[in-house]
C-alpha cells in the first residue's frame, strides 16, 4: 500500500511563500494600523493613515436672515502619502479576494491557455475597477456640476479646495495604481507582458497625481470618467471573447468610442489650457497658494496629454492592423482548404481512363476498326 506524497510547503520568506501568502501578510499590516485606533498614544498616528487629512471649514452666506452654514473642504499635503499607503494595502487585499473567489473559479470552467489565462485575470481585475470608478466618478460629476458648466474647469483657479468625495476619489485612484506595481510580482506576470503593463500603470500614476498636485482635479475628473468607460468596454469585450470567440461585436463599439474619447480629451484639454487658464486674472506661480498658472506649466501639461493621446492612437492603429492581418490570414487559409475539393480529379480530366486505358465498366468503348477490302 503506497502512501500519498504530501506537497511540500515553500520555505518561510521565500519568493513562493510571499506570493502565496501576500494577502494574509498585507491584512496583518492593515489590522495593526486599525488596532492603533484603540490606544490613545497611537490613535493620532493611525487616524493619519485611515481618514482623509487637511480639513478646512468655510462658512457660506445663504441669506441675510439665516446663519452662515459651515462647509467642510479638503486640501492636499504630505500626510496624504500615509493615506495612500493604507488604501494601497486595502487594494491588494481586494485584488486577492476577487482573484481567488471570482476569477479563479471562472478560469477552472473555461480551461484557458496560459496566455489567455493571464489576460483574462488582467481584464477581470481592470473591468471591476473601471466599472466601480466610472460609477463613482459619474456621481461626483453630477453632484459637483462639472459637466453642465464647462467654464467651471478654469474659473476660480487655483482650485485648492476639494469636496470629501473628490479628494477620497483621487486618494483611491492613486492607491490603486500604485498597488498595481507589486501585483506584477504577486501575480507572476510573464516577462513579455511586464513592459506593456508598466507603461499604462506609470502613465496613470503620472497623470492622476499631476492633476491632484497641480490643483487640476476638476479637469482630471472630466477626462477620467469617459476614458474609464472606454477601457471598461474593452476589457468586458475581451472577457466575453475568452468565453466565446464568436462574441466580437463589443470590440467594434469600443473602437468607435475610443476614437471619440481621444478627440474629446484633446478638445477639452486645449480649451482648458489654451483658452481658459491663459485668460484668467490669477496668473503666476506660487507653491504656498497652490497656483501653477504659468505658461511653462500649461504648455507642459498640454504637451503631456497630447503625447499620451498620440501614443494611445498609435497603439490602437497597430492593434487594428494586427487584427485585420489575422482575419485575412484566416480567410486565406479557409480558401486554400476549400480549393482542392473543387478541382477536377485526374480520373475526370482524362475521361475515366486510367494510365491511358479505358475501363470496361465505362459506357464509352473504343471504335471498332473496319475490315480491309480484298
mmCIF file of C-alpha atoms in Angstrom:
data_model
loop_
_atom_site.group_PDB
_atom_site.id
_atom_site.type_symbol
_atom_site.label_atom_id
_atom_site.label_comp_id
_atom_site.label_asym_id
_atom_site.label_seq_id
_atom_site.Cartn_x
_atom_site.Cartn_y
_atom_site.Cartn_z
ATOM 1 C CA UNK A 1 0.000 0.000 0.000
ATOM 2 C CA UNK A 2 1.588 3.268 -1.126
ATOM 3 C CA UNK A 3 1.340 6.493 0.779
ATOM 4 C CA UNK A 4 0.365 9.720 -0.990
ATOM 5 C CA UNK A 5 3.172 12.218 -1.120
ATOM 6 C CA UNK A 6 2.380 15.488 0.575
ATOM 7 C CA UNK A 7 3.141 18.692 -1.283
ATOM 8 C CA UNK A 8 5.992 20.455 0.399
ATOM 9 C CA UNK A 9 5.229 23.948 1.671
ATOM 10 C CA UNK A 10 7.674 26.593 0.434
ATOM 11 C CA UNK A 11 10.338 27.867 2.866
ATOM 12 C CA UNK A 12 9.361 30.795 5.034
ATOM 13 C CA UNK A 13 10.015 34.207 3.425
ATOM 14 C CA UNK A 14 10.926 32.604 0.104
ATOM 15 C CA UNK A 15 9.558 34.029 -3.137
ATOM 16 C CA UNK A 16 6.894 31.349 -3.448
ATOM 17 C CA UNK A 17 5.901 31.760 0.207
ATOM 18 C CA UNK A 18 5.464 35.526 -0.166
ATOM 19 C CA UNK A 19 3.451 35.118 -3.383
ATOM 20 C CA UNK A 20 1.112 32.534 -1.867
ATOM 21 C CA UNK A 21 0.558 34.408 1.401
ATOM 22 C CA UNK A 22 0.945 38.056 0.396
ATOM 23 C CA UNK A 23 -2.735 38.847 1.036
ATOM 24 C CA UNK A 24 -2.510 37.481 4.605
ATOM 25 C CA UNK A 25 0.666 39.472 5.278
ATOM 26 C CA UNK A 26 -0.879 42.679 3.978
ATOM 27 C CA UNK A 27 -4.028 42.022 6.041
ATOM 28 C CA UNK A 28 -1.897 41.792 9.174
ATOM 29 C CA UNK A 29 -0.286 45.155 8.435
ATOM 30 C CA UNK A 30 -3.709 46.737 7.867
ATOM 31 C CA UNK A 31 -5.014 45.233 11.121
ATOM 32 C CA UNK A 32 -2.064 46.704 13.024
ATOM 33 C CA UNK A 33 -2.973 50.146 11.688
ATOM 34 C CA UNK A 34 -6.620 49.651 12.693
ATOM 35 C CA UNK A 35 -5.637 48.431 16.165
ATOM 36 C CA UNK A 36 -3.766 51.696 16.624
ATOM 37 C CA UNK A 37 -7.133 53.441 16.912
ATOM 38 C CA UNK A 38 -7.804 51.625 20.190
ATOM 39 C CA UNK A 39 -4.979 53.299 22.118
ATOM 40 C CA UNK A 40 -4.727 56.982 22.855
ATOM 41 C CA UNK A 41 -0.996 57.161 22.233
ATOM 42 C CA UNK A 42 -1.191 55.704 18.735
ATOM 43 C CA UNK A 43 -4.647 56.938 17.703
ATOM 44 C CA UNK A 44 -3.396 60.225 16.245
ATOM 45 C CA UNK A 45 -0.938 58.336 14.036
ATOM 46 C CA UNK A 46 -3.464 55.694 12.979
ATOM 47 C CA UNK A 47 -6.013 58.342 12.004
ATOM 48 C CA UNK A 48 -3.433 59.831 9.637
ATOM 49 C CA UNK A 49 -3.445 56.525 7.684
ATOM 50 C CA UNK A 50 -7.183 55.884 7.670
ATOM 51 C CA UNK A 51 -9.000 59.201 7.370
ATOM 52 C CA UNK A 52 -8.648 61.998 4.826
ATOM 53 C CA UNK A 53 -6.392 64.790 6.085
ATOM 54 C CA UNK A 54 -6.221 68.595 5.741
ATOM 55 C CA UNK A 55 -9.783 69.554 6.577
ATOM 56 C CA UNK A 56 -10.750 73.187 6.013
ATOM 57 C CA UNK A 57 -14.069 74.635 7.191
ATOM 58 C CA UNK A 58 -15.606 77.619 5.471
ATOM 59 C CA UNK A 59 -18.841 79.481 6.053
ATOM 60 C CA UNK A 60 -21.269 80.152 3.237
ATOM 61 C CA UNK A 61 -23.764 83.013 3.494
ATOM 62 C CA UNK A 62 -27.081 81.793 2.092
ATOM 63 C CA UNK A 63 -29.489 84.580 3.103
ATOM 64 C CA UNK A 64 -29.196 87.686 5.203
ATOM 65 C CA UNK A 65 -31.616 86.356 7.813
ATOM 66 C CA UNK A 66 -30.152 82.841 8.165
ATOM 67 C CA UNK A 67 -26.953 81.999 9.944
ATOM 68 C CA UNK A 68 -23.946 81.129 7.770
ATOM 69 C CA UNK A 69 -23.587 77.387 7.170
ATOM 70 C CA UNK A 70 -20.193 75.763 7.748
ATOM 71 C CA UNK A 71 -18.953 73.679 4.830
ATOM 72 C CA UNK A 72 -16.010 71.277 5.011
ATOM 73 C CA UNK A 73 -13.420 71.189 2.252
ATOM 74 C CA UNK A 74 -10.074 69.462 1.917
ATOM 75 C CA UNK A 75 -6.650 70.345 0.575
ATOM 76 C CA UNK A 76 -3.624 68.135 -0.038
ATOM 77 C CA UNK A 77 -0.302 67.748 1.749
ATOM 78 C CA UNK A 78 2.490 65.309 2.694
ATOM 79 C CA UNK A 79 0.244 63.354 5.087
ATOM 80 C CA UNK A 80 -1.736 62.109 2.091
ATOM 81 C CA UNK A 81 1.110 59.682 1.387
ATOM 82 C CA UNK A 82 0.208 57.780 4.571
ATOM 83 C CA UNK A 83 -3.447 57.606 3.495
ATOM 84 C CA UNK A 84 -2.431 56.412 0.038
ATOM 85 C CA UNK A 85 -0.264 53.704 1.621
ATOM 86 C CA UNK A 86 -3.126 52.372 3.762
ATOM 87 C CA UNK A 87 -5.578 52.186 0.874
ATOM 88 C CA UNK A 88 -2.858 50.595 -1.228
ATOM 89 C CA UNK A 89 -2.943 47.758 1.314
ATOM 90 C CA UNK A 90 -6.740 47.592 1.011
ATOM 91 C CA UNK A 91 -6.442 47.420 -2.778
ATOM 92 C CA UNK A 92 -4.030 44.461 -2.534
ATOM 93 C CA UNK A 93 -6.466 42.625 -0.245
ATOM 94 C CA UNK A 94 -9.447 43.270 -2.531
ATOM 95 C CA UNK A 95 -7.362 42.220 -5.535
ATOM 96 C CA UNK A 96 -6.609 38.867 -3.887
ATOM 97 C CA UNK A 97 -10.278 38.330 -2.937
ATOM 98 C CA UNK A 98 -11.522 38.997 -6.486
ATOM 99 C CA UNK A 99 -8.824 36.732 -7.898
ATOM 100 C CA UNK A 100 -9.469 33.810 -5.573
ATOM 101 C CA UNK A 101 -13.246 33.810 -5.232
ATOM 102 C CA UNK A 102 -14.331 35.015 -8.697
ATOM 103 C CA UNK A 103 -11.687 34.852 -11.420
ATOM 104 C CA UNK A 104 -10.038 31.563 -10.427
ATOM 105 C CA UNK A 105 -13.410 29.795 -10.319
ATOM 106 C CA UNK A 106 -14.301 31.062 -13.800
ATOM 107 C CA UNK A 107 -10.859 30.050 -15.118
ATOM 108 C CA UNK A 108 -11.371 26.456 -13.980
ATOM 109 C CA UNK A 109 -14.538 26.248 -16.057
ATOM 110 C CA UNK A 110 -13.120 27.826 -19.195
ATOM 111 C CA UNK A 111 -9.846 25.824 -19.308
ATOM 112 C CA UNK A 112 -7.862 28.654 -20.888
ATOM 113 C CA UNK A 113 -4.257 28.525 -22.051
ATOM 114 C CA UNK A 114 -1.509 30.248 -20.070
ATOM 115 C CA UNK A 115 -1.513 33.299 -22.327
ATOM 116 C CA UNK A 116 -5.282 33.701 -22.237
ATOM 117 C CA UNK A 117 -5.303 32.904 -18.529
ATOM 118 C CA UNK A 118 -3.079 35.887 -17.668
ATOM 119 C CA UNK A 119 -5.024 38.211 -19.973
ATOM 120 C CA UNK A 120 -8.322 37.016 -18.520
ATOM 121 C CA UNK A 121 -7.106 37.799 -14.992
ATOM 122 C CA UNK A 122 -5.878 41.229 -16.066
ATOM 123 C CA UNK A 123 -9.155 42.095 -17.788
ATOM 124 C CA UNK A 124 -11.215 40.762 -14.890
ATOM 125 C CA UNK A 125 -9.403 42.923 -12.347
ATOM 126 C CA UNK A 126 -9.406 46.051 -14.515
ATOM 127 C CA UNK A 127 -13.053 45.662 -15.560
ATOM 128 C CA UNK A 128 -14.063 45.546 -11.887
ATOM 129 C CA UNK A 129 -12.009 48.641 -11.074
ATOM 130 C CA UNK A 130 -13.149 50.606 -14.135
ATOM 131 C CA UNK A 131 -16.829 49.882 -13.505
ATOM 132 C CA UNK A 132 -16.571 50.985 -9.868
ATOM 133 C CA UNK A 133 -14.553 54.116 -10.728
ATOM 134 C CA UNK A 134 -16.874 55.057 -13.601
ATOM 135 C CA UNK A 135 -19.991 54.909 -11.416
ATOM 136 C CA UNK A 136 -18.255 56.793 -8.613
ATOM 137 C CA UNK A 137 -16.903 59.435 -10.998
ATOM 138 C CA UNK A 138 -20.311 59.962 -12.615
ATOM 139 C CA UNK A 139 -21.900 60.545 -9.209
ATOM 140 C CA UNK A 140 -19.239 63.140 -8.356
ATOM 141 C CA UNK A 141 -19.660 64.936 -11.686
ATOM 142 C CA UNK A 142 -23.412 65.033 -11.158
ATOM 143 C CA UNK A 143 -23.161 66.407 -7.626
ATOM 144 C CA UNK A 144 -20.415 68.944 -8.354
ATOM 145 C CA UNK A 145 -21.948 70.109 -11.670
ATOM 146 C CA UNK A 146 -18.615 69.979 -13.506
ATOM 147 C CA UNK A 147 -20.184 68.938 -16.817
ATOM 148 C CA UNK A 148 -23.084 71.393 -17.057
ATOM 149 C CA UNK A 149 -20.774 74.438 -16.905
ATOM 150 C CA UNK A 150 -17.513 73.971 -18.891
ATOM 151 C CA UNK A 151 -16.080 77.261 -17.595
ATOM 152 C CA UNK A 152 -16.112 75.672 -14.145
ATOM 153 C CA UNK A 153 -12.928 73.847 -15.219
ATOM 154 C CA UNK A 154 -10.824 77.017 -15.062
ATOM 155 C CA UNK A 155 -12.875 79.678 -13.278
ATOM 156 C CA UNK A 156 -11.595 80.417 -9.800
ATOM 157 C CA UNK A 157 -8.251 78.666 -10.336
ATOM 158 C CA UNK A 158 -6.360 77.560 -8.257
ATOM 159 C CA UNK A 159 -8.938 75.051 -7.047
ATOM 160 C CA UNK A 160 -7.208 74.283 -3.764
ATOM 161 C CA UNK A 161 -10.407 73.231 -2.005
ATOM 162 C CA UNK A 162 -11.914 69.817 -2.733
ATOM 163 C CA UNK A 163 -15.063 68.141 -1.525
ATOM 164 C CA UNK A 164 -14.642 64.971 0.504
ATOM 165 C CA UNK A 165 -15.783 62.716 -2.353
ATOM 166 C CA UNK A 166 -13.365 64.354 -4.797
ATOM 167 C CA UNK A 167 -10.337 64.022 -2.547
ATOM 168 C CA UNK A 168 -11.182 60.470 -1.481
ATOM 169 C CA UNK A 169 -11.676 59.552 -5.141
ATOM 170 C CA UNK A 170 -8.173 60.748 -6.000
ATOM 171 C CA UNK A 171 -6.656 59.045 -2.950
ATOM 172 C CA UNK A 172 -8.204 55.730 -4.015
ATOM 173 C CA UNK A 173 -7.155 56.204 -7.640
ATOM 174 C CA UNK A 174 -3.522 56.877 -6.751
ATOM 175 C CA UNK A 175 -3.514 53.991 -4.245
ATOM 176 C CA UNK A 176 -4.928 51.541 -6.778
ATOM 177 C CA UNK A 177 -2.394 52.302 -9.487
ATOM 178 C CA UNK A 178 0.480 52.189 -7.021
ATOM 179 C CA UNK A 179 -0.783 48.802 -5.821
ATOM 180 C CA UNK A 180 -0.616 47.548 -9.424
ATOM 181 C CA UNK A 181 3.203 47.704 -9.282
ATOM 182 C CA UNK A 182 3.725 44.995 -6.627
ATOM 183 C CA UNK A 183 0.888 42.997 -8.182
ATOM 184 C CA UNK A 184 3.150 42.369 -11.168
ATOM 185 C CA UNK A 185 5.271 40.299 -8.779
ATOM 186 C CA UNK A 186 2.449 38.780 -6.751
ATOM 187 C CA UNK A 187 0.520 37.616 -9.849
ATOM 188 C CA UNK A 188 3.613 36.186 -11.589
ATOM 189 C CA UNK A 189 3.048 38.263 -14.702
ATOM 190 C CA UNK A 190 5.004 36.980 -17.692
ATOM 191 C CA UNK A 191 8.166 38.851 -18.607
ATOM 192 C CA UNK A 192 6.870 39.771 -22.059
ATOM 193 C CA UNK A 193 3.733 41.342 -20.520
ATOM 194 C CA UNK A 194 5.522 43.400 -17.847
ATOM 195 C CA UNK A 195 6.688 46.292 -20.109
ATOM 196 C CA UNK A 196 3.203 46.759 -21.577
ATOM 197 C CA UNK A 197 1.580 46.870 -18.150
ATOM 198 C CA UNK A 198 4.291 49.096 -16.709
ATOM 199 C CA UNK A 199 3.666 51.667 -19.440
ATOM 200 C CA UNK A 200 -0.005 52.227 -18.677
ATOM 201 C CA UNK A 201 0.429 51.931 -14.891
ATOM 202 C CA UNK A 202 3.095 54.650 -14.875
ATOM 203 C CA UNK A 203 1.003 56.830 -17.200
ATOM 204 C CA UNK A 204 -1.989 56.584 -14.860
ATOM 205 C CA UNK A 205 0.155 57.447 -11.826
ATOM 206 C CA UNK A 206 1.784 60.371 -13.633
ATOM 207 C CA UNK A 207 -1.426 61.952 -14.946
ATOM 208 C CA UNK A 208 -3.652 61.389 -11.902
ATOM 209 C CA UNK A 209 -1.002 62.543 -9.432
ATOM 210 C CA UNK A 210 -0.241 65.539 -11.653
ATOM 211 C CA UNK A 211 -3.883 66.605 -11.732
ATOM 212 C CA UNK A 212 -4.082 66.180 -7.948
ATOM 213 C CA UNK A 213 -0.914 68.144 -7.132
ATOM 214 C CA UNK A 214 -1.438 70.929 -9.695
ATOM 215 C CA UNK A 215 -4.995 71.558 -8.441
ATOM 216 C CA UNK A 216 -6.489 70.406 -11.747
ATOM 217 C CA UNK A 217 -8.771 67.833 -10.146
ATOM 218 C CA UNK A 218 -11.844 69.148 -11.983
ATOM 219 C CA UNK A 219 -10.229 68.629 -15.381
ATOM 220 C CA UNK A 220 -8.869 65.270 -14.264
ATOM 221 C CA UNK A 221 -12.323 64.025 -13.306
ATOM 222 C CA UNK A 222 -13.892 65.153 -16.578
ATOM 223 C CA UNK A 223 -11.190 63.339 -18.576
ATOM 224 C CA UNK A 224 -11.036 60.187 -16.439
ATOM 225 C CA UNK A 225 -14.730 59.263 -16.500
ATOM 226 C CA UNK A 226 -15.152 58.825 -20.303
ATOM 227 C CA UNK A 227 -11.722 57.191 -20.513
ATOM 228 C CA UNK A 228 -12.723 54.633 -17.865
ATOM 229 C CA UNK A 229 -15.932 53.912 -19.779
ATOM 230 C CA UNK A 230 -13.962 53.071 -22.930
ATOM 231 C CA UNK A 231 -11.497 50.891 -21.023
ATOM 232 C CA UNK A 232 -14.363 49.125 -19.257
ATOM 233 C CA UNK A 233 -15.953 48.292 -22.608
ATOM 234 C CA UNK A 234 -12.664 46.934 -23.969
ATOM 235 C CA UNK A 235 -11.939 44.618 -21.035
ATOM 236 C CA UNK A 236 -15.556 43.464 -20.815
ATOM 237 C CA UNK A 237 -15.438 42.623 -24.536
ATOM 238 C CA UNK A 238 -12.209 40.718 -24.015
ATOM 239 C CA UNK A 239 -13.785 38.707 -21.185
ATOM 240 C CA UNK A 240 -16.701 37.742 -23.437
ATOM 241 C CA UNK A 241 -14.261 36.892 -26.222
ATOM 242 C CA UNK A 242 -12.357 34.481 -23.977
ATOM 243 C CA UNK A 243 -15.596 32.738 -23.021
ATOM 244 C CA UNK A 244 -16.756 32.542 -26.663
ATOM 245 C CA UNK A 245 -14.528 33.594 -29.573
ATOM 246 C CA UNK A 246 -17.565 34.395 -31.732
ATOM 247 C CA UNK A 247 -18.528 37.313 -29.456
ATOM 248 C CA UNK A 248 -16.552 40.177 -31.033
ATOM 249 C CA UNK A 249 -19.204 42.851 -31.508
ATOM 250 C CA UNK A 250 -18.064 44.690 -28.381
ATOM 251 C CA UNK A 251 -14.687 45.478 -29.980
ATOM 252 C CA UNK A 252 -16.407 47.384 -32.792
ATOM 253 C CA UNK A 253 -18.248 49.635 -30.346
ATOM 254 C CA UNK A 254 -15.050 50.045 -28.320
ATOM 255 C CA UNK A 255 -13.100 51.144 -31.413
ATOM 256 C CA UNK A 256 -15.690 53.814 -32.197
ATOM 257 C CA UNK A 257 -15.827 55.175 -28.634
ATOM 258 C CA UNK A 258 -12.041 55.042 -28.338
ATOM 259 C CA UNK A 259 -11.532 57.497 -31.199
ATOM 260 C CA UNK A 260 -14.338 59.779 -29.946
ATOM 261 C CA UNK A 261 -12.840 59.842 -26.440
ATOM 262 C CA UNK A 262 -9.389 60.734 -27.766
ATOM 263 C CA UNK A 263 -10.863 63.669 -29.695
ATOM 264 C CA UNK A 264 -12.898 64.743 -26.661
ATOM 265 C CA UNK A 265 -9.810 64.621 -24.433
ATOM 266 C CA UNK A 266 -7.788 66.764 -26.823
ATOM 267 C CA UNK A 267 -10.622 69.262 -27.250
ATOM 268 C CA UNK A 268 -11.247 69.741 -23.532
ATOM 269 C CA UNK A 269 -7.510 69.954 -22.788
ATOM 270 C CA UNK A 270 -6.847 72.588 -25.453
ATOM 271 C CA UNK A 271 -9.919 74.537 -24.324
ATOM 272 C CA UNK A 272 -8.783 74.482 -20.685
ATOM 273 C CA UNK A 273 -5.048 75.170 -21.060
ATOM 274 C CA UNK A 274 -5.077 77.191 -24.292
ATOM 275 C CA UNK A 275 -8.083 79.445 -23.733
ATOM 276 C CA UNK A 276 -9.432 79.085 -20.193
ATOM 277 C CA UNK A 277 -6.436 79.257 -17.857
ATOM 278 C CA UNK A 278 -4.497 81.608 -20.115
ATOM 279 C CA UNK A 279 -7.217 84.267 -19.801
ATOM 280 C CA UNK A 280 -7.880 84.089 -16.078
ATOM 281 C CA UNK A 281 -6.872 87.008 -13.878
ATOM 282 C CA UNK A 282 -4.887 84.928 -11.387
ATOM 283 C CA UNK A 283 -1.665 84.373 -13.332
ATOM 284 C CA UNK A 284 1.536 83.371 -11.569
ATOM 285 C CA UNK A 285 3.443 80.630 -9.785
ATOM 286 C CA UNK A 286 3.103 80.164 -6.024
ATOM 287 C CA UNK A 287 3.593 76.930 -4.083
ATOM 288 C CA UNK A 288 2.045 78.429 -0.950
ATOM 289 C CA UNK A 289 -1.168 79.372 -2.752
ATOM 290 C CA UNK A 290 -1.151 76.274 -4.983
ATOM 291 C CA UNK A 291 -1.126 78.421 -8.104
ATOM 292 C CA UNK A 292 0.654 76.913 -11.141
ATOM 293 C CA UNK A 293 -0.961 79.054 -13.822
ATOM 294 C CA UNK A 294 2.123 79.977 -15.833
ATOM 295 C CA UNK A 295 2.911 79.406 -19.491
ATOM 296 C CA UNK A 296 5.556 76.750 -18.819
ATOM 297 C CA UNK A 297 3.238 74.592 -16.706
ATOM 298 C CA UNK A 298 0.340 74.972 -19.137
ATOM 299 C CA UNK A 299 2.450 74.005 -22.152
ATOM 300 C CA UNK A 300 3.989 71.058 -20.258
ATOM 301 C CA UNK A 301 0.590 69.719 -19.171
ATOM 302 C CA UNK A 302 -0.948 70.130 -22.618
ATOM 303 C CA UNK A 303 2.080 68.507 -24.271
ATOM 304 C CA UNK A 304 1.934 65.545 -21.878
ATOM 305 C CA UNK A 305 -1.755 64.990 -22.632
ATOM 306 C CA UNK A 306 -1.270 65.323 -26.405
ATOM 307 C CA UNK A 307 1.706 62.956 -26.436
ATOM 308 C CA UNK A 308 -0.207 60.406 -24.379
ATOM 309 C CA UNK A 309 -3.200 60.578 -26.726
ATOM 310 C CA UNK A 310 -0.917 60.231 -29.755
ATOM 311 C CA UNK A 311 0.777 57.183 -28.203
ATOM 312 C CA UNK A 312 -2.597 55.614 -27.450
ATOM 313 C CA UNK A 313 -3.771 56.203 -31.021
ATOM 314 C CA UNK A 314 -0.567 54.645 -32.337
ATOM 315 C CA UNK A 315 -1.134 51.548 -30.206
ATOM 316 C CA UNK A 316 -4.767 51.481 -31.309
ATOM 317 C CA UNK A 317 -3.864 51.608 -35.027
ATOM 318 C CA UNK A 318 -1.285 48.842 -34.605
ATOM 319 C CA UNK A 319 -3.845 46.724 -32.757
ATOM 320 C CA UNK A 320 -6.410 47.167 -35.535
ATOM 321 C CA UNK A 321 -3.844 46.362 -38.237
ATOM 322 C CA UNK A 322 -2.741 43.238 -36.398
ATOM 323 C CA UNK A 323 -6.352 42.128 -36.019
ATOM 324 C CA UNK A 324 -7.016 42.783 -39.730
ATOM 325 C CA UNK A 325 -3.970 40.727 -40.744
ATOM 326 C CA UNK A 326 -5.048 37.819 -38.557
ATOM 327 C CA UNK A 327 -8.527 37.830 -40.074
ATOM 328 C CA UNK A 328 -7.122 37.976 -43.610
ATOM 329 C CA UNK A 329 -4.815 35.031 -42.875
ATOM 330 C CA UNK A 330 -7.728 33.021 -41.503
ATOM 331 C CA UNK A 331 -9.800 33.720 -44.613
ATOM 332 C CA UNK A 332 -6.877 32.812 -46.885
ATOM 333 C CA UNK A 333 -6.359 29.509 -45.077
ATOM 334 C CA UNK A 334 -10.060 28.714 -45.430
ATOM 335 C CA UNK A 335 -9.889 29.342 -49.183
ATOM 336 C CA UNK A 336 -6.879 27.055 -49.509
ATOM 337 C CA UNK A 337 -8.705 24.325 -47.621
ATOM 338 C CA UNK A 338 -11.752 24.577 -49.915
ATOM 339 C CA UNK A 339 -9.946 24.935 -53.267
ATOM 340 C CA UNK A 340 -8.590 21.301 -53.597
ATOM 341 C CA UNK A 341 -12.110 19.889 -53.306
ATOM 342 C CA UNK A 342 -13.371 21.994 -56.201
ATOM 343 C CA UNK A 343 -10.571 20.945 -58.587
ATOM 344 C CA UNK A 344 -11.421 18.133 -61.077
ATOM 345 C CA UNK A 345 -9.812 14.813 -60.324
ATOM 346 C CA UNK A 346 -7.272 13.125 -62.540
ATOM 347 C CA UNK A 347 -9.798 10.492 -63.413
ATOM 348 C CA UNK A 348 -12.383 13.026 -64.580
ATOM 349 C CA UNK A 349 -9.922 15.047 -66.609
ATOM 350 C CA UNK A 350 -8.923 12.028 -68.671
ATOM 351 C CA UNK A 351 -12.469 10.918 -69.361
ATOM 352 C CA UNK A 352 -12.483 7.953 -66.993
ATOM 353 C CA UNK A 353 -9.244 6.403 -68.239
ATOM 354 C CA UNK A 354 -6.522 5.072 -66.005
ATOM 355 C CA UNK A 355 -2.988 5.159 -67.372
ATOM 356 C CA UNK A 356 -4.355 5.662 -70.898
ATOM 357 C CA UNK A 357 -6.523 2.518 -70.833
ATOM 358 C CA UNK A 358 -10.296 2.694 -70.780
ATOM 359 C CA UNK A 359 -12.060 0.846 -68.001
ATOM 360 C CA UNK A 360 -14.505 -1.833 -69.119
ATOM 361 C CA UNK A 361 -17.294 -0.509 -66.943
ATOM 362 C CA UNK A 362 -17.241 2.843 -68.730
ATOM 363 C CA UNK A 363 -20.101 3.498 -71.063
ATOM 364 C CA UNK A 364 -17.899 4.558 -73.994
ATOM 365 C CA UNK A 365 -15.782 1.938 -75.771
ATOM 366 C CA UNK A 366 -13.073 2.294 -78.453
ATOM 367 C CA UNK A 367 -14.319 2.385 -82.065
ATOM 368 C CA UNK A 368 -14.013 -0.904 -83.918
ATOM 369 C CA UNK A 369 -11.770 -0.998 -86.993
ATOM 370 C CA UNK A 370 -13.333 -1.677 -90.397
ATOM 371 C CA UNK A 371 -12.030 -4.769 -92.195
ATOM 372 C CA UNK A 372 -9.936 -4.026 -95.256
ATOM 373 C CA UNK A 373 -11.484 -4.909 -98.606
ATOM 374 C CA UNK A 374 -9.654 -7.584 -100.512
#
